[in-house]
Amino acid sequence: MKRITINDYKDIQPQGDTVLVLGYFDGIHLGHKALLDKARAIADQRGLTVTVLTFPESPRLAFTRFSPDLLRHLTSAERRFQLFEEYGVEQLYLTDFTSSFAATTPEAFIENYIKGLQASVVVVGFDYHFGNTRATVAELKELFDGEVEVVEEVQLNGEKVSSTRIRKAVQEGKIYEANQLLGYPFETRGIVVHGDARGRTIGYPTANLAPLDAVHLPADGVYVADVVIAGQRYRAMASVGKNVTFDGTELRLEAHIFGFERYIYGEKITIYWLEKIRDMIKFDGIDALMTQMKEDERTALTWKDHD
């Protein structure tokens, strides 16, 4: 897949007639996959390529009072690029959603970007908006003289699949639901760093993780997880939160990896979050904590996907 970053439409160098997919992809979920699958099917049928035009950061940054959450994603940039490629995208155009981009009229957007990219067919979701008037899909069909394919709402359990729904699930610790909506496990990449080394003293050494990407973290709690280290996948129990039993005040992200004893400080690992086991609890002492951790271990080691 060719990845091209442009400042504006003048930087576009079209690669021939293409099927163009438009939207903002914060974590590529089942709804986004439906767009990309539709584009790939049309491209294969007609001997065309698939191009995506999107934004590396949220368009809301150009309109909304800033909060750090606006810079956090559901899926890291690298993982998103990987998924685009897996789902059949050949050219990925990235442009920042700036005030001047936001001021583009629908007509100018079609002329400069859609026609500039030589789109024979445009694929969009039913709720897509564009241009400074937030023009609708109906207006896109009216203004663009090429073909427009509209992908209808994708639902899971009777509700729309959306980034908003997935963010809410992640923030509430409903990781299994988030994974179903994404179509792959929610993940956190990071570097293993030194912590308090307290886990080692109670027989549960943990890898403390400093996250590498601006990605949302699950709600505080203990989770069943898989951890990938140097290409090898291991079952683990992972936790997010302050170590309240030991009066911790800093947010910690750590994983006890079963059947793994090597020191891995400085290595990059990925935690795949599978399902929440329990909330963070303040225990009366080490014995109560150990009893619970043995129970958590049993849960993590016997966990199987529901499907």
PDB file of C-alpha atoms in Angstrom:
ATOM      1  CA  MET A   1       0.000   0.000   0.000  1.00  0.00           C
ATOM      2  CA  LYS A   2       1.244   3.455  -0.919  1.00  0.00           C
ATOM      3  CA  ARG A   3       0.896   6.042   1.889  1.00  0.00           C
ATOM      4  CA  ILE A   4       0.859   9.673   0.734  1.00  0.00           C
ATOM      5  CA  THR A   5       0.680  12.705   3.044  1.00  0.00           C
ATOM      6  CA  ILE A   6      -0.577  15.880   1.356  1.00  0.00           C
ATOM      7  CA  ASN A   7      -0.917  19.481   2.556  1.00  0.00           C
ATOM      8  CA  ASP A   8      -3.801  20.148   0.170  1.00  0.00           C
ATOM      9  CA  TYR A   9      -5.244  19.043  -3.159  1.00  0.00           C
ATOM     10  CA  LYS A  10      -2.333  20.583  -5.096  1.00  0.00           C
ATOM     11  CA  ASP A  11      -0.082  17.782  -3.785  1.00  0.00           C
ATOM     12  CA  ILE A  12      -2.288  15.040  -5.260  1.00  0.00           C
ATOM     13  CA  GLN A  13      -0.614  12.922  -7.927  1.00  0.00           C
ATOM     14  CA  PRO A  14      -3.376  10.623  -9.206  1.00  0.00           C
ATOM     15  CA  GLN A  15      -2.507   7.012  -9.988  1.00  0.00           C
ATOM     16  CA  GLY A  16      -5.258   6.416 -12.571  1.00  0.00           C
ATOM     17  CA  ASP A  17      -8.990   5.768 -12.209  1.00  0.00           C
ATOM     18  CA  THR A  18      -9.882   4.543  -8.748  1.00  0.00           C
ATOM     19  CA  VAL A  19     -12.635   3.661  -6.281  1.00  0.00           C
ATOM     20  CA  LEU A  20     -12.404   6.359  -3.594  1.00  0.00           C
ATOM     21  CA  VAL A  21     -13.468   5.769   0.022  1.00  0.00           C
ATOM     22  CA  LEU A  22     -14.085   8.856   2.168  1.00  0.00           C
ATOM     23  CA  GLY A  23     -14.391   9.224   5.937  1.00  0.00           C
ATOM     24  CA  TYR A  24     -12.536   9.507   9.238  1.00  0.00           C
ATOM     25  CA  PHE A  25     -11.368   6.143  10.521  1.00  0.00           C
ATOM     26  CA  ASP A  26     -10.661   6.241  14.259  1.00  0.00           C
ATOM     27  CA  GLY A  27     -10.026   2.573  14.724  1.00  0.00           C
ATOM     28  CA  ILE A  28     -11.250   0.636  11.726  1.00  0.00           C
ATOM     29  CA  HIS A  29     -14.430  -1.050  12.930  1.00  0.00           C
ATOM     30  CA  LEU A  30     -16.998  -3.322  11.232  1.00  0.00           C
ATOM     31  CA  GLY A  31     -18.817  -0.313   9.758  1.00  0.00           C
ATOM     32  CA  HIS A  32     -15.597   0.946   8.150  1.00  0.00           C
ATOM     33  CA  LYS A  33     -14.747  -2.578   6.972  1.00  0.00           C
ATOM     34  CA  ALA A  34     -18.112  -2.681   5.147  1.00  0.00           C
ATOM     35  CA  LEU A  35     -17.058   0.462   3.192  1.00  0.00           C
ATOM     36  CA  LEU A  36     -13.656  -0.995   2.335  1.00  0.00           C
ATOM     37  CA  ASP A  37     -15.125  -4.396   1.378  1.00  0.00           C
ATOM     38  CA  LYS A  38     -17.631  -2.690  -0.945  1.00  0.00           C
ATOM     39  CA  ALA A  39     -14.840  -0.611  -2.553  1.00  0.00           C
ATOM     40  CA  ARG A  40     -12.620  -3.683  -3.001  1.00  0.00           C
ATOM     41  CA  ALA A  41     -15.465  -5.652  -4.624  1.00  0.00           C
ATOM     42  CA  ILE A  42     -16.197  -2.824  -7.109  1.00  0.00           C
ATOM     43  CA  ALA A  43     -12.484  -2.360  -7.856  1.00  0.00           C
ATOM     44  CA  ASP A  44     -11.985  -6.087  -8.523  1.00  0.00           C
ATOM     45  CA  GLN A  45     -15.028  -6.188 -10.786  1.00  0.00           C
ATOM     46  CA  ARG A  46     -13.886  -3.209 -12.865  1.00  0.00           C
ATOM     47  CA  GLY A  47     -10.108  -3.531 -12.772  1.00  0.00           C
ATOM     48  CA  LEU A  48      -9.666  -0.378 -10.638  1.00  0.00           C
ATOM     49  CA  THR A  49      -7.588   0.425  -7.556  1.00  0.00           C
ATOM     50  CA  VAL A  50      -8.905   1.382  -4.110  1.00  0.00           C
ATOM     51  CA  THR A  51      -7.947   4.761  -2.634  1.00  0.00           C
ATOM     52  CA  VAL A  52      -8.810   6.185   0.792  1.00  0.00           C
ATOM     53  CA  LEU A  53      -8.714   9.894   1.622  1.00  0.00           C
ATOM     54  CA  THR A  54      -8.730  10.447   5.377  1.00  0.00           C
ATOM     55  CA  PHE A  55      -7.279  12.400   8.307  1.00  0.00           C
ATOM     56  CA  PRO A  56      -4.594  11.282  10.770  1.00  0.00           C
ATOM     57  CA  GLU A  57      -6.328  13.170  13.622  1.00  0.00           C
ATOM     58  CA  SER A  58      -9.929  13.899  14.529  1.00  0.00           C
ATOM     59  CA  PRO A  59     -11.704  16.616  12.487  1.00  0.00           C
ATOM     60  CA  ARG A  60     -13.230  17.722  15.810  1.00  0.00           C
ATOM     61  CA  LEU A  61      -9.869  19.355  16.690  1.00  0.00           C
ATOM     62  CA  ALA A  62     -10.756  22.107  14.198  1.00  0.00           C
ATOM     63  CA  PHE A  63     -14.116  22.843  15.836  1.00  0.00           C
ATOM     64  CA  THR A  64     -14.181  21.851  19.504  1.00  0.00           C
ATOM     65  CA  ARG A  65     -12.526  23.166  22.659  1.00  0.00           C
ATOM     66  CA  PHE A  66      -9.416  21.012  23.130  1.00  0.00           C
ATOM     67  CA  SER A  67      -9.290  18.097  25.538  1.00  0.00           C
ATOM     68  CA  PRO A  68      -6.504  15.456  25.521  1.00  0.00           C
ATOM     69  CA  ASP A  69      -9.066  12.783  24.587  1.00  0.00           C
ATOM     70  CA  LEU A  70      -9.399  14.402  21.140  1.00  0.00           C
ATOM     71  CA  LEU A  71      -5.870  13.213  20.343  1.00  0.00           C
ATOM     72  CA  ARG A  72      -6.519   9.647  21.518  1.00  0.00           C
ATOM     73  CA  HIS A  73      -7.489   6.939  19.048  1.00  0.00           C
ATOM     74  CA  LEU A  74      -9.133   3.540  19.287  1.00  0.00           C
ATOM     75  CA  THR A  75      -6.354   2.022  17.204  1.00  0.00           C
ATOM     76  CA  SER A  76      -2.774   3.220  16.736  1.00  0.00           C
ATOM     77  CA  ALA A  77      -1.802   4.820  13.434  1.00  0.00           C
ATOM     78  CA  GLU A  78       0.478   1.904  12.507  1.00  0.00           C
ATOM     79  CA  ARG A  79      -2.250  -0.658  13.185  1.00  0.00           C
ATOM     80  CA  ARG A  80      -4.762   1.395  11.180  1.00  0.00           C
ATOM     81  CA  PHE A  81      -2.360   1.483   8.212  1.00  0.00           C
ATOM     82  CA  GLN A  82      -1.927  -2.298   8.516  1.00  0.00           C
ATOM     83  CA  LEU A  83      -5.699  -2.818   8.521  1.00  0.00           C
ATOM     84  CA  PHE A  84      -6.210  -0.543   5.510  1.00  0.00           C
ATOM     85  CA  GLU A  85      -3.724  -2.697   3.630  1.00  0.00           C
ATOM     86  CA  GLU A  86      -5.299  -5.966   4.857  1.00  0.00           C
ATOM     87  CA  TYR A  87      -8.707  -4.716   3.725  1.00  0.00           C
ATOM     88  CA  GLY A  88      -7.479  -4.046   0.193  1.00  0.00           C
ATOM     89  CA  VAL A  89      -6.531  -0.342   0.086  1.00  0.00           C
ATOM     90  CA  GLU A  90      -3.781   0.464  -2.432  1.00  0.00           C
ATOM     91  CA  GLN A  91      -3.382   4.247  -1.970  1.00  0.00           C
ATOM     92  CA  LEU A  92      -3.907   5.947   1.375  1.00  0.00           C
ATOM     93  CA  TYR A  93      -4.004   9.762   1.223  1.00  0.00           C
ATOM     94  CA  LEU A  94      -3.639  11.579   4.539  1.00  0.00           C
ATOM     95  CA  THR A  95      -4.349  15.267   5.009  1.00  0.00           C
ATOM     96  CA  ASP A  96      -4.794  17.343   8.163  1.00  0.00           C
ATOM     97  CA  PHE A  97      -8.279  18.622   8.894  1.00  0.00           C
ATOM     98  CA  THR A  98      -7.413  22.306   9.266  1.00  0.00           C
ATOM     99  CA  SER A  99      -9.525  25.491   9.315  1.00  0.00           C
ATOM    100  CA  SER A 100      -8.757  26.037   5.629  1.00  0.00           C
ATOM    101  CA  PHE A 101      -9.760  22.451   4.754  1.00  0.00           C
ATOM    102  CA  ALA A 102     -12.966  22.924   6.774  1.00  0.00           C
ATOM    103  CA  ALA A 103     -13.735  26.059   4.704  1.00  0.00           C
ATOM    104  CA  THR A 104     -13.768  24.083   1.421  1.00  0.00           C
ATOM    105  CA  THR A 105     -17.146  24.256  -0.316  1.00  0.00           C
ATOM    106  CA  PRO A 106     -18.800  20.963  -1.331  1.00  0.00           C
ATOM    107  CA  GLU A 107     -18.293  21.897  -5.002  1.00  0.00           C
ATOM    108  CA  ALA A 108     -14.587  22.649  -4.481  1.00  0.00           C
ATOM    109  CA  PHE A 109     -14.125  19.416  -2.509  1.00  0.00           C
ATOM    110  CA  ILE A 110     -15.578  17.405  -5.379  1.00  0.00           C
ATOM    111  CA  GLU A 111     -13.549  19.256  -7.994  1.00  0.00           C
ATOM    112  CA  ASN A 112     -10.231  19.342  -6.121  1.00  0.00           C
ATOM    113  CA  TYR A 113     -10.225  16.111  -4.138  1.00  0.00           C
ATOM    114  CA  ILE A 114     -12.714  13.634  -5.626  1.00  0.00           C
ATOM    115  CA  LYS A 115     -11.989  14.482  -9.269  1.00  0.00           C
ATOM    116  CA  GLY A 116      -8.369  15.303  -8.390  1.00  0.00           C
ATOM    117  CA  LEU A 117      -7.948  11.704  -7.240  1.00  0.00           C
ATOM    118  CA  GLN A 118      -9.623  10.440 -10.455  1.00  0.00           C
ATOM    119  CA  ALA A 119     -12.476   8.736  -8.644  1.00  0.00           C
ATOM    120  CA  SER A 120     -14.720   6.724 -10.968  1.00  0.00           C
ATOM    121  CA  VAL A 121     -16.736   5.569  -7.978  1.00  0.00           C
ATOM    122  CA  VAL A 122     -17.021   7.149  -4.514  1.00  0.00           C
ATOM    123  CA  VAL A 123     -17.902   4.899  -1.567  1.00  0.00           C
ATOM    124  CA  VAL A 124     -19.283   6.559   1.583  1.00  0.00           C
ATOM    125  CA  GLY A 125     -21.337   5.682   4.631  1.00  0.00           C
ATOM    126  CA  PHE A 126     -25.021   6.665   4.813  1.00  0.00           C
ATOM    127  CA  ASP A 127     -24.234   9.424   7.363  1.00  0.00           C
ATOM    128  CA  TYR A 128     -21.243  10.952   5.538  1.00  0.00           C
ATOM    129  CA  HIS A 129     -21.003  14.787   5.440  1.00  0.00           C
ATOM    130  CA  PHE A 130     -18.535  16.987   3.580  1.00  0.00           C
ATOM    131  CA  GLY A 131     -17.627  20.594   2.815  1.00  0.00           C
ATOM    132  CA  ASN A 132     -18.228  23.787   4.768  1.00  0.00           C
ATOM    133  CA  THR A 133     -22.010  23.264   4.700  1.00  0.00           C
ATOM    134  CA  ARG A 134     -21.791  19.638   5.895  1.00  0.00           C
ATOM    135  CA  ALA A 135     -23.364  18.512   2.641  1.00  0.00           C
ATOM    136  CA  THR A 136     -25.130  15.140   2.729  1.00  0.00           C
ATOM    137  CA  VAL A 137     -24.856  11.957   0.698  1.00  0.00           C
ATOM    138  CA  ALA A 138     -27.887  13.077  -1.343  1.00  0.00           C
ATOM    139  CA  GLU A 139     -26.034  16.300  -2.268  1.00  0.00           C
ATOM    140  CA  LEU A 140     -22.900  14.321  -3.146  1.00  0.00           C
ATOM    141  CA  LYS A 141     -24.954  12.256  -5.612  1.00  0.00           C
ATOM    142  CA  GLU A 142     -26.396  15.442  -7.076  1.00  0.00           C
ATOM    143  CA  LEU A 143     -23.104  17.349  -7.404  1.00  0.00           C
ATOM    144  CA  PHE A 144     -20.741  14.542  -8.482  1.00  0.00           C
ATOM    145  CA  ASP A 145     -21.160  13.302 -12.049  1.00  0.00           C
ATOM    146  CA  GLY A 146     -19.547   9.939 -11.279  1.00  0.00           C
ATOM    147  CA  GLU A 147     -20.986   6.993  -9.374  1.00  0.00           C
ATOM    148  CA  VAL A 148     -21.697   7.161  -5.621  1.00  0.00           C
ATOM    149  CA  GLU A 149     -22.096   3.937  -3.626  1.00  0.00           C
ATOM    150  CA  VAL A 150     -23.704   4.447  -0.210  1.00  0.00           C
ATOM    151  CA  VAL A 151     -23.137   1.778   2.442  1.00  0.00           C
ATOM    152  CA  GLU A 152     -26.046   1.484   4.858  1.00  0.00           C
ATOM    153  CA  GLU A 153     -25.764   1.337   8.638  1.00  0.00           C
ATOM    154  CA  VAL A 154     -23.957  -1.722  10.021  1.00  0.00           C
ATOM    155  CA  GLN A 155     -25.503  -2.993  13.244  1.00  0.00           C
ATOM    156  CA  LEU A 156     -24.476  -5.396  15.982  1.00  0.00           C
ATOM    157  CA  ASN A 157     -27.070  -6.551  18.516  1.00  0.00           C
ATOM    158  CA  GLY A 158     -29.619  -4.115  17.076  1.00  0.00           C
ATOM    159  CA  GLU A 159     -27.460  -0.987  17.448  1.00  0.00           C
ATOM    160  CA  LYS A 160     -25.278   0.985  15.039  1.00  0.00           C
ATOM    161  CA  VAL A 161     -21.583   0.100  15.003  1.00  0.00           C
ATOM    162  CA  SER A 162     -19.750   3.391  15.595  1.00  0.00           C
ATOM    163  CA  SER A 163     -16.509   4.750  17.020  1.00  0.00           C
ATOM    164  CA  THR A 164     -18.559   6.530  19.704  1.00  0.00           C
ATOM    165  CA  ARG A 165     -20.115   3.239  20.821  1.00  0.00           C
ATOM    166  CA  ILE A 166     -16.702   1.530  20.878  1.00  0.00           C
ATOM    167  CA  ARG A 167     -15.079   4.356  22.870  1.00  0.00           C
ATOM    168  CA  LYS A 168     -17.903   4.128  25.420  1.00  0.00           C
ATOM    169  CA  ALA A 169     -17.469   0.340  25.684  1.00  0.00           C
ATOM    170  CA  VAL A 170     -13.694   0.716  26.203  1.00  0.00           C
ATOM    171  CA  GLN A 171     -14.146   3.445  28.815  1.00  0.00           C
ATOM    172  CA  GLU A 172     -16.674   1.263  30.664  1.00  0.00           C
ATOM    173  CA  GLY A 173     -14.409  -1.797  30.565  1.00  0.00           C
ATOM    174  CA  LYS A 174     -16.713  -3.670  28.158  1.00  0.00           C
ATOM    175  CA  ILE A 175     -13.751  -4.879  26.153  1.00  0.00           C
ATOM    176  CA  TYR A 176     -15.387  -8.016  24.763  1.00  0.00           C
ATOM    177  CA  GLU A 177     -18.129  -5.853  23.235  1.00  0.00           C
ATOM    178  CA  ALA A 178     -15.542  -3.373  21.875  1.00  0.00           C
ATOM    179  CA  ASN A 179     -13.656  -6.245  20.231  1.00  0.00           C
ATOM    180  CA  GLN A 180     -16.832  -7.529  18.566  1.00  0.00           C
ATOM    181  CA  LEU A 181     -17.544  -4.048  17.175  1.00  0.00           C
ATOM    182  CA  LEU A 182     -13.972  -3.559  15.960  1.00  0.00           C
ATOM    183  CA  GLY A 183     -13.686  -7.045  14.464  1.00  0.00           C
ATOM    184  CA  TYR A 184     -10.286  -7.578  16.140  1.00  0.00           C
ATOM    185  CA  PRO A 185      -8.881  -7.276  19.697  1.00  0.00           C
ATOM    186  CA  PHE A 186      -8.406  -3.838  21.219  1.00  0.00           C
ATOM    187  CA  GLU A 187      -4.686  -3.362  21.844  1.00  0.00           C
ATOM    188  CA  THR A 188      -2.084  -1.292  23.652  1.00  0.00           C
ATOM    189  CA  ARG A 189       1.533  -1.152  22.449  1.00  0.00           C
ATOM    190  CA  GLY A 190       4.239  -0.054  24.819  1.00  0.00           C
ATOM    191  CA  ILE A 191       7.762  -0.325  26.166  1.00  0.00           C
ATOM    192  CA  VAL A 192       8.421  -2.442  29.253  1.00  0.00           C
ATOM    193  CA  VAL A 193       9.732  -0.187  32.033  1.00  0.00           C
ATOM    194  CA  HIS A 194      10.692  -0.615  35.698  1.00  0.00           C
ATOM    195  CA  GLY A 195       7.883  -0.387  38.253  1.00  0.00           C
ATOM    196  CA  ASP A 196       7.894  -1.053  42.014  1.00  0.00           C
ATOM    197  CA  ALA A 197       8.895  -4.730  41.524  1.00  0.00           C
ATOM    198  CA  ARG A 198       6.279  -5.550  44.147  1.00  0.00           C
ATOM    199  CA  GLY A 199       4.630  -8.266  42.049  1.00  0.00           C
ATOM    200  CA  ARG A 200       7.806 -10.333  42.084  1.00  0.00           C
ATOM    201  CA  THR A 201       7.768 -10.490  45.886  1.00  0.00           C
ATOM    202  CA  ILE A 202       4.288 -12.072  45.915  1.00  0.00           C
ATOM    203  CA  GLY A 203       4.904 -14.526  43.083  1.00  0.00           C
ATOM    204  CA  TYR A 204       3.213 -12.477  40.351  1.00  0.00           C
ATOM    205  CA  PRO A 205       5.926 -10.507  38.541  1.00  0.00           C
ATOM    206  CA  THR A 206       4.466  -8.038  36.075  1.00  0.00           C
ATOM    207  CA  ALA A 207       5.666  -6.241  32.972  1.00  0.00           C
ATOM    208  CA  ASN A 208       4.963  -2.530  33.498  1.00  0.00           C
ATOM    209  CA  LEU A 209       4.065  -0.826  30.260  1.00  0.00           C
ATOM    210  CA  ALA A 210       4.656   2.765  29.135  1.00  0.00           C
ATOM    211  CA  PRO A 211       2.193   3.168  26.219  1.00  0.00           C
ATOM    212  CA  LEU A 212       3.733   4.232  22.906  1.00  0.00           C
ATOM    213  CA  ASP A 213       0.611   5.496  21.140  1.00  0.00           C
ATOM    214  CA  ALA A 214      -2.077   8.078  21.855  1.00  0.00           C
ATOM    215  CA  VAL A 215      -4.684   5.348  22.285  1.00  0.00           C
ATOM    216  CA  HIS A 216      -7.569   5.099  24.755  1.00  0.00           C
ATOM    217  CA  LEU A 217      -6.997   2.790  27.729  1.00  0.00           C
ATOM    218  CA  PRO A 218      -9.634   0.433  29.109  1.00  0.00           C
ATOM    219  CA  ALA A 219     -11.450   1.317  32.333  1.00  0.00           C
ATOM    220  CA  ASP A 220      -9.600   0.548  35.571  1.00  0.00           C
ATOM    221  CA  GLY A 221      -9.697  -3.149  36.349  1.00  0.00           C
ATOM    222  CA  VAL A 222      -8.147  -6.573  35.827  1.00  0.00           C
ATOM    223  CA  TYR A 223      -8.498  -8.207  32.416  1.00  0.00           C
ATOM    224  CA  VAL A 224      -7.886 -11.441  30.564  1.00  0.00           C
ATOM    225  CA  ALA A 225      -5.295 -10.532  27.934  1.00  0.00           C
ATOM    226  CA  ASP A 226      -2.886 -11.940  25.397  1.00  0.00           C
ATOM    227  CA  VAL A 227       0.578 -10.404  25.205  1.00  0.00           C
ATOM    228  CA  VAL A 228       2.834 -10.561  22.159  1.00  0.00           C
ATOM    229  CA  ILE A 229       6.581 -10.452  22.807  1.00  0.00           C
ATOM    230  CA  ALA A 230       9.005 -10.783  19.888  1.00  0.00           C
ATOM    231  CA  GLY A 231       6.292 -12.399  17.750  1.00  0.00           C
ATOM    232  CA  GLN A 232       5.276 -14.951  20.411  1.00  0.00           C
ATOM    233  CA  ARG A 233       1.794 -14.805  21.939  1.00  0.00           C
ATOM    234  CA  TYR A 234       1.232 -15.574  25.642  1.00  0.00           C
ATOM    235  CA  ARG A 235      -1.862 -15.573  27.867  1.00  0.00           C
ATOM    236  CA  ALA A 236      -1.751 -12.957  30.625  1.00  0.00           C
ATOM    237  CA  MET A 237      -3.805 -11.093  33.163  1.00  0.00           C
ATOM    238  CA  ALA A 238      -3.386  -7.364  32.779  1.00  0.00           C
ATOM    239  CA  SER A 239      -4.459  -4.466  34.960  1.00  0.00           C
ATOM    240  CA  VAL A 240      -5.070  -0.767  34.533  1.00  0.00           C
ATOM    241  CA  GLY A 241      -5.346   1.545  37.527  1.00  0.00           C
ATOM    242  CA  LYS A 242      -3.711   2.768  40.711  1.00  0.00           C
ATOM    243  CA  ASN A 243      -2.363   0.059  42.976  1.00  0.00           C
ATOM    244  CA  VAL A 244      -4.890   0.893  45.699  1.00  0.00           C
ATOM    245  CA  THR A 245      -3.958  -1.988  48.037  1.00  0.00           C
ATOM    246  CA  PHE A 246      -0.495  -0.418  48.354  1.00  0.00           C
ATOM    247  CA  ASP A 247      -1.869   3.173  48.334  1.00  0.00           C
ATOM    248  CA  GLY A 248      -0.614   3.796  44.807  1.00  0.00           C
ATOM    249  CA  THR A 249      -1.392   7.182  43.294  1.00  0.00           C
ATOM    250  CA  GLU A 250      -0.055   6.777  39.728  1.00  0.00           C
ATOM    251  CA  LEU A 251      -1.970   5.087  36.924  1.00  0.00           C
ATOM    252  CA  ARG A 252      -0.223   1.811  36.157  1.00  0.00           C
ATOM    253  CA  LEU A 253      -0.546  -0.515  33.209  1.00  0.00           C
ATOM    254  CA  GLU A 254       0.884  -3.959  33.902  1.00  0.00           C
ATOM    255  CA  ALA A 255       0.629  -7.567  32.819  1.00  0.00           C
ATOM    256  CA  HIS A 256       1.494 -10.847  34.517  1.00  0.00           C
ATOM    257  CA  ILE A 257       2.461 -13.135  31.636  1.00  0.00           C
ATOM    258  CA  PHE A 258       1.907 -16.837  32.300  1.00  0.00           C
ATOM    259  CA  GLY A 259       4.798 -19.212  31.645  1.00  0.00           C
ATOM    260  CA  PHE A 260       7.233 -16.363  30.972  1.00  0.00           C
ATOM    261  CA  GLU A 261      10.299 -15.578  33.074  1.00  0.00           C
ATOM    262  CA  ARG A 262      12.720 -13.552  30.924  1.00  0.00           C
ATOM    263  CA  TYR A 263      13.591  -9.913  31.745  1.00  0.00           C
ATOM    264  CA  ILE A 264      12.251  -7.745  28.908  1.00  0.00           C
ATOM    265  CA  TYR A 265      12.910  -4.156  30.032  1.00  0.00           C
ATOM    266  CA  GLY A 266      13.161  -1.808  27.049  1.00  0.00           C
ATOM    267  CA  GLU A 267      11.363  -4.244  24.734  1.00  0.00           C
ATOM    268  CA  LYS A 268       8.208  -3.309  22.855  1.00  0.00           C
ATOM    269  CA  ILE A 269       5.236  -5.549  23.562  1.00  0.00           C
ATOM    270  CA  THR A 270       1.539  -5.501  22.654  1.00  0.00           C
ATOM    271  CA  ILE A 271      -1.308  -6.240  25.058  1.00  0.00           C
ATOM    272  CA  TYR A 272      -4.490  -7.563  23.421  1.00  0.00           C
ATOM    273  CA  TRP A 273      -7.371  -6.959  25.829  1.00  0.00           C
ATOM    274  CA  LEU A 274      -9.911  -9.808  25.769  1.00  0.00           C
ATOM    275  CA  GLU A 275     -12.381  -9.427  28.640  1.00  0.00           C
ATOM    276  CA  LYS A 276     -12.670  -7.716  32.018  1.00  0.00           C
ATOM    277  CA  ILE A 277     -12.381 -10.001  35.061  1.00  0.00           C
ATOM    278  CA  ARG A 278     -13.106  -7.498  37.842  1.00  0.00           C
ATOM    279  CA  ASP A 279     -12.741  -3.930  39.084  1.00  0.00           C
ATOM    280  CA  MET A 280      -9.698  -2.740  41.027  1.00  0.00           C
ATOM    281  CA  ILE A 281     -10.272  -3.513  44.713  1.00  0.00           C
ATOM    282  CA  LYS A 282      -8.457  -2.326  47.844  1.00  0.00           C
ATOM    283  CA  PHE A 283      -7.612  -5.514  49.779  1.00  0.00           C
ATOM    284  CA  ASP A 284      -7.112  -5.714  53.558  1.00  0.00           C
ATOM    285  CA  GLY A 285      -3.715  -7.326  53.165  1.00  0.00           C
ATOM    286  CA  ILE A 286      -1.396  -9.513  51.084  1.00  0.00           C
ATOM    287  CA  ASP A 287      -3.288 -12.763  51.867  1.00  0.00           C
ATOM    288  CA  ALA A 288      -6.605 -11.454  50.560  1.00  0.00           C
ATOM    289  CA  LEU A 289      -4.846 -10.063  47.478  1.00  0.00           C
ATOM    290  CA  MET A 290      -3.072 -13.398  46.822  1.00  0.00           C
ATOM    291  CA  THR A 291      -6.345 -15.356  47.116  1.00  0.00           C
ATOM    292  CA  GLN A 292      -7.991 -13.061  44.577  1.00  0.00           C
ATOM    293  CA  MET A 293      -5.006 -13.191  42.209  1.00  0.00           C
ATOM    294  CA  LYS A 294      -5.107 -17.001  42.172  1.00  0.00           C
ATOM    295  CA  GLU A 295      -8.798 -16.731  41.245  1.00  0.00           C
ATOM    296  CA  ASP A 296      -7.957 -14.158  38.517  1.00  0.00           C
ATOM    297  CA  GLU A 297      -5.265 -16.506  37.198  1.00  0.00           C
ATOM    298  CA  ARG A 298      -7.748 -19.399  36.942  1.00  0.00           C
ATOM    299  CA  THR A 299     -10.191 -17.127  35.089  1.00  0.00           C
ATOM    300  CA  ALA A 300      -7.529 -15.898  32.658  1.00  0.00           C
ATOM    301  CA  LEU A 301      -6.073 -19.336  31.916  1.00  0.00           C
ATOM    302  CA  THR A 302      -9.454 -20.992  31.303  1.00  0.00           C
ATOM    303  CA  TRP A 303     -10.988 -18.078  29.352  1.00  0.00           C
ATOM    304  CA  LYS A 304     -12.336 -18.942  25.915  1.00  0.00           C
ATOM    305  CA  ASP A 305     -13.925 -16.710  23.317  1.00  0.00           C
ATOM    306  CA  HIS A 306     -17.734 -16.777  23.691  1.00  0.00           C
ATOM    307  CA  ASP A 307     -18.405 -17.373  19.989  1.00  0.00           C
TER     308      ASP A 307
END
